Amino acid sequence: MFRQIGLVVSLGLADSLNPSTIAVALYLATGERAKERVFEFTLGVFAVYFVGGAAVALGPGQLLLSLVPHPSHTFKYLIEVGVGAAMLVTAVLLWVYRERLAQREPPQLDPRGKASWVLGASITAVELPTAFPYFAAIAAIVGSGAGPVRSLLLLLLFNVCFVLPLLGIVAVLAFGGSNTDRLLASWRDFLQHRWPQVLSALALVAGIVVIALGVTGLTGSQKHIKHITEQLSDAVKP
């Protein structure tokens, strides 16, 4: 369980720096009822992301798992290594195309006249099919053979990590005092110019952590198999 927690936390944090959701949250932070609207927006993002992930994990994910009802430990660890390797590739691509990505404009949405939670739900529903780190986490969770309850708890943890930047904006609005405008302005400047580099670094760290989990699991599994083999060999000796 601790291995899976480390995996989903790593991937959730790597996925959390989403320029689309953060840009809209920062826009809402400049209007009336800023704290309430950003919090409602965060709830919309969280709800759709969690429900969408749960639908995949407990629907198609469990169907695929039924084809391999008792995945071996080696199979589970190989999935972790594969997920980690994919995150490393993502980190490299983000770094290579960092300048081009930084020039992309934030999503052109008009929050006026719309409920904040509807905005959060709408943006997340549109981006969910392309949420690679999330699907990587779901693949690792399903591949581990976790039951429905454990899968939901792990997905819940992933989504808490995913909305941490949005909760950070809520915290700034609630406790920032006279520094609120300066802090939010610095976040906007960072989002515009530096998000690909930081997201690349997060993906790199997440990839290394997940690969390390998989490799250590494989190593431990091989040692366990070797120990059992030696015990059996000793038992059959005359």
CSV table of C-alpha atoms in Angstrom, one decimal:
chain,number,residue,atom,x,y,z
A,1,MET,CA,0.0,0.0,0.0
A,2,PHE,CA,2.8,2.4,0.8
A,3,ARG,CA,4.4,1.8,-2.6
A,4,GLN,CA,1.1,2.7,-4.3
A,5,ILE,CA,0.8,5.8,-2.1
A,6,GLY,CA,4.3,7.0,-3.2
A,7,LEU,CA,3.4,6.3,-6.8
A,8,VAL,CA,0.1,8.2,-6.9
A,9,VAL,CA,1.5,11.1,-4.9
A,10,SER,CA,4.4,11.5,-7.3
A,11,LEU,CA,2.2,11.4,-10.3
A,12,GLY,CA,-0.5,13.6,-8.8
A,13,LEU,CA,2.0,16.3,-7.9
A,14,ALA,CA,3.6,16.0,-11.4
A,15,ASP,CA,0.1,16.5,-12.9
A,16,SER,CA,-0.9,19.4,-10.6
A,17,LEU,CA,0.8,22.2,-12.5
A,18,ASN,CA,-2.0,22.4,-15.1
A,19,PRO,CA,-1.8,25.8,-16.8
A,20,SER,CA,-5.5,25.6,-17.9
A,21,THR,CA,-7.0,25.2,-14.5
A,22,ILE,CA,-4.5,27.5,-12.7
A,23,ALA,CA,-4.9,30.3,-15.2
A,24,VAL,CA,-8.7,30.4,-14.8
A,25,ALA,CA,-8.3,30.2,-11.0
A,26,LEU,CA,-6.0,33.2,-11.0
A,27,TYR,CA,-8.5,35.0,-13.2
A,28,LEU,CA,-11.3,34.3,-10.7
A,29,ALA,CA,-9.0,35.4,-7.9
A,30,THR,CA,-9.1,39.0,-9.2
A,31,GLY,CA,-12.9,39.3,-9.2
A,32,GLU,CA,-15.7,39.6,-6.6
A,33,ARG,CA,-16.1,36.9,-4.1
A,34,ALA,CA,-12.7,35.7,-5.1
A,35,LYS,CA,-12.1,33.1,-2.4
A,36,GLU,CA,-15.5,31.5,-2.7
A,37,ARG,CA,-15.4,31.4,-6.5
A,38,VAL,CA,-11.9,29.8,-6.6
A,39,PHE,CA,-12.9,27.3,-4.0
A,40,GLU,CA,-16.1,26.4,-6.0
A,41,PHE,CA,-14.0,26.2,-9.1
A,42,THR,CA,-11.6,23.8,-7.3
A,43,LEU,CA,-14.5,21.6,-6.2
A,44,GLY,CA,-15.7,21.4,-9.9
A,45,VAL,CA,-12.2,20.4,-11.1
A,46,PHE,CA,-11.8,17.8,-8.3
A,47,ALA,CA,-15.3,16.2,-8.7
A,48,VAL,CA,-15.0,15.7,-12.5
A,49,TYR,CA,-11.4,14.5,-12.3
A,50,PHE,CA,-12.2,12.0,-9.5
A,51,VAL,CA,-15.4,10.7,-11.0
A,52,GLY,CA,-13.9,10.4,-14.5
A,53,GLY,CA,-10.9,8.5,-13.1
A,54,ALA,CA,-13.1,6.2,-11.0
A,55,ALA,CA,-15.2,5.4,-14.0
A,56,VAL,CA,-12.2,4.3,-15.9
A,57,ALA,CA,-10.6,2.4,-13.1
A,58,LEU,CA,-13.7,0.6,-12.0
A,59,GLY,CA,-15.1,0.1,-15.5
A,60,PRO,CA,-12.7,-0.7,-18.3
A,61,GLY,CA,-9.8,-1.0,-15.9
A,62,GLN,CA,-11.5,-3.8,-13.9
A,63,LEU,CA,-12.6,-5.5,-17.2
A,64,LEU,CA,-9.0,-5.7,-18.3
A,65,LEU,CA,-7.9,-6.9,-14.9
A,66,SER,CA,-10.4,-9.7,-15.1
A,67,LEU,CA,-8.4,-11.1,-18.0
A,68,VAL,CA,-5.5,-11.4,-15.6
A,69,PRO,CA,-7.3,-12.0,-12.3
A,70,HIS,CA,-4.1,-12.7,-10.3
A,71,PRO,CA,-1.3,-10.6,-11.8
A,72,SER,CA,2.1,-11.6,-10.5
A,73,HIS,CA,4.3,-9.3,-8.5
A,74,THR,CA,6.7,-9.1,-11.4
A,75,PHE,CA,3.9,-8.0,-13.7
A,76,LYS,CA,2.9,-5.2,-11.2
A,77,TYR,CA,6.4,-4.0,-10.9
A,78,LEU,CA,7.0,-4.0,-14.7
A,79,ILE,CA,3.9,-1.7,-15.0
A,80,GLU,CA,5.5,0.7,-12.5
A,81,VAL,CA,8.7,0.7,-14.4
A,82,GLY,CA,6.8,1.3,-17.7
A,83,VAL,CA,4.8,4.2,-16.1
A,84,GLY,CA,8.0,5.8,-14.8
A,85,ALA,CA,9.7,5.5,-18.2
A,86,ALA,CA,6.7,7.2,-19.8
A,87,MET,CA,7.0,10.0,-17.3
A,88,LEU,CA,10.7,10.5,-18.2
A,89,VAL,CA,9.8,10.7,-21.9
A,90,THR,CA,7.2,13.3,-21.0
A,91,ALA,CA,9.8,15.3,-19.0
A,92,VAL,CA,12.1,15.3,-22.0
A,93,LEU,CA,9.4,16.4,-24.4
A,94,LEU,CA,8.3,19.2,-22.1
A,95,TRP,CA,11.9,20.4,-21.8
A,96,VAL,CA,12.6,20.2,-25.6
A,97,TYR,CA,9.4,22.2,-26.4
A,98,ARG,CA,9.5,24.5,-23.4
A,99,GLU,CA,9.8,27.7,-25.4
A,100,ARG,CA,7.0,26.8,-27.7
A,101,LEU,CA,4.7,25.7,-24.8
A,102,ALA,CA,5.4,28.9,-22.9
A,103,GLN,CA,4.2,30.9,-25.8
A,104,ARG,CA,0.8,29.3,-25.8
A,105,GLU,CA,-2.1,31.5,-24.7
A,106,PRO,CA,-4.1,30.5,-21.6
A,107,PRO,CA,-7.6,29.1,-22.4
A,108,GLN,CA,-9.9,31.7,-23.8
A,109,LEU,CA,-12.9,31.3,-21.5
A,110,ASP,CA,-15.4,33.9,-20.2
A,111,PRO,CA,-16.1,33.2,-16.6
A,112,ARG,CA,-18.7,35.9,-16.4
A,113,GLY,CA,-22.3,34.7,-15.9
A,114,LYS,CA,-21.2,31.1,-15.2
A,115,ALA,CA,-21.1,29.3,-11.9
A,116,SER,CA,-17.5,28.7,-10.9
A,117,TRP,CA,-18.0,25.0,-10.3
A,118,VAL,CA,-19.4,24.7,-13.9
A,119,LEU,CA,-16.2,26.3,-15.2
A,120,GLY,CA,-14.1,23.8,-13.3
A,121,ALA,CA,-16.2,20.9,-14.4
A,122,SER,CA,-16.2,22.0,-18.0
A,123,ILE,CA,-12.4,22.6,-18.3
A,124,THR,CA,-11.7,19.3,-16.6
A,125,ALA,CA,-14.1,17.3,-18.7
A,126,VAL,CA,-12.5,18.7,-21.9
A,127,GLU,CA,-9.0,17.9,-20.7
A,128,LEU,CA,-9.6,14.6,-19.0
A,129,PRO,CA,-9.1,12.4,-22.2
A,130,THR,CA,-5.5,13.9,-22.6
A,131,ALA,CA,-4.5,13.7,-18.9
A,132,PHE,CA,-1.6,11.3,-19.4
A,133,PRO,CA,-0.2,11.3,-15.8
A,134,TYR,CA,-3.7,10.5,-14.5
A,135,PHE,CA,-4.1,7.5,-16.9
A,136,ALA,CA,-0.6,6.4,-16.0
A,137,ALA,CA,-1.6,6.4,-12.3
A,138,ILE,CA,-4.8,4.6,-13.1
A,139,ALA,CA,-2.9,1.9,-15.1
A,140,ALA,CA,-0.6,1.4,-12.2
A,141,ILE,CA,-3.4,1.2,-9.7
A,142,VAL,CA,-5.4,-1.3,-11.8
A,143,GLY,CA,-2.3,-3.3,-12.6
A,144,SER,CA,-1.5,-3.7,-9.0
A,145,GLY,CA,-4.7,-5.7,-8.5
A,146,ALA,CA,-6.1,-3.2,-5.9
A,147,GLY,CA,-9.7,-3.8,-5.1
A,148,PRO,CA,-12.4,-1.2,-5.7
A,149,VAL,CA,-12.2,0.4,-2.3
A,150,ARG,CA,-8.4,0.7,-2.3
A,151,SER,CA,-8.5,2.0,-5.9
A,152,LEU,CA,-10.9,4.7,-4.9
A,153,LEU,CA,-8.8,5.8,-2.0
A,154,LEU,CA,-5.7,6.0,-4.1
A,155,LEU,CA,-7.6,8.0,-6.8
A,156,LEU,CA,-8.9,10.3,-4.0
A,157,LEU,CA,-5.3,10.9,-2.9
A,158,PHE,CA,-4.1,11.6,-6.5
A,159,ASN,CA,-6.9,14.2,-6.9
A,160,VAL,CA,-6.0,15.9,-3.6
A,161,CYS,CA,-2.4,16.2,-4.9
A,162,PHE,CA,-3.7,17.4,-8.3
A,163,VAL,CA,-5.7,20.4,-6.8
A,164,LEU,CA,-3.0,21.5,-4.4
A,165,PRO,CA,-2.0,24.5,-6.5
A,166,LEU,CA,-5.7,25.6,-6.6
A,167,LEU,CA,-6.0,25.2,-2.9
A,168,GLY,CA,-2.8,27.2,-2.6
A,169,ILE,CA,-4.6,30.1,-4.4
A,170,VAL,CA,-7.5,29.8,-2.0
A,171,ALA,CA,-5.1,29.9,0.9
A,172,VAL,CA,-3.4,33.0,-0.4
A,173,LEU,CA,-6.8,34.7,-0.8
A,174,ALA,CA,-7.7,33.7,2.7
A,175,PHE,CA,-4.5,34.5,4.5
A,176,GLY,CA,-2.3,36.6,2.2
A,177,GLY,CA,-3.5,40.0,3.6
A,178,SER,CA,-1.8,42.9,2.0
A,179,ASN,CA,0.6,40.6,0.0
A,180,THR,CA,-2.3,38.9,-1.8
A,181,ASP,CA,-2.1,40.9,-5.1
A,182,ARG,CA,1.7,40.6,-5.2
A,183,LEU,CA,1.7,36.8,-4.6
A,184,LEU,CA,-1.0,36.3,-7.3
A,185,ALA,CA,0.8,38.5,-9.8
A,186,SER,CA,4.0,36.5,-9.3
A,187,TRP,CA,2.1,33.3,-9.8
A,188,ARG,CA,0.6,34.6,-13.1
A,189,ASP,CA,4.1,35.7,-14.3
A,190,PHE,CA,5.5,32.2,-13.4
A,191,LEU,CA,2.6,30.5,-15.2
A,192,GLN,CA,3.2,32.4,-18.3
A,193,HIS,CA,7.0,32.0,-18.6
A,194,ARG,CA,8.1,29.0,-16.5
A,195,TRP,CA,5.5,26.3,-16.2
A,196,PRO,CA,6.9,24.0,-18.9
A,197,GLN,CA,10.3,23.9,-17.1
A,198,VAL,CA,8.8,23.2,-13.7
A,199,LEU,CA,6.4,20.7,-15.1
A,200,SER,CA,9.3,19.0,-16.8
A,201,ALA,CA,11.2,18.8,-13.5
A,202,LEU,CA,8.2,17.4,-11.7
A,203,ALA,CA,7.7,14.8,-14.4
A,204,LEU,CA,11.4,13.9,-14.2
A,205,VAL,CA,11.3,13.5,-10.4
A,206,ALA,CA,8.0,11.5,-10.6
A,207,GLY,CA,9.5,9.2,-13.3
A,208,ILE,CA,12.6,8.5,-11.2
A,209,VAL,CA,10.6,7.8,-8.1
A,210,VAL,CA,8.2,5.5,-9.9
A,211,ILE,CA,11.0,3.6,-11.7
A,212,ALA,CA,12.8,3.2,-8.4
A,213,LEU,CA,9.7,1.7,-6.9
A,214,GLY,CA,9.3,-0.7,-9.7
A,215,VAL,CA,13.0,-1.7,-9.8
A,216,THR,CA,13.2,-2.2,-6.0
A,217,GLY,CA,10.1,-4.3,-6.2
A,218,LEU,CA,11.5,-6.4,-9.0
A,219,THR,CA,14.8,-6.8,-7.1
A,220,GLY,CA,13.0,-7.8,-3.9
A,221,SER,CA,10.7,-10.2,-5.8
A,222,GLN,CA,13.7,-11.9,-7.4
A,223,LYS,CA,15.4,-12.3,-4.0
A,224,HIS,CA,12.2,-13.7,-2.6
A,225,ILE,CA,12.0,-16.2,-5.4
A,226,LYS,CA,15.6,-17.2,-5.0
A,227,HIS,CA,15.2,-17.7,-1.2
A,228,ILE,CA,12.1,-19.9,-1.8
A,229,THR,CA,14.0,-21.9,-4.4
A,230,GLU,CA,16.9,-22.4,-2.0
A,231,GLN,CA,14.6,-23.6,0.7
A,232,LEU,CA,12.9,-26.1,-1.6
A,233,SER,CA,16.3,-27.3,-2.8
A,234,ASP,CA,17.4,-27.8,0.8
A,235,ALA,CA,14.2,-29.6,1.6
A,236,VAL,CA,14.6,-32.2,-1.1
A,237,LYS,CA,18.2,-32.9,-0.4
A,238,PRO,CA,18.8,-36.4,1.1
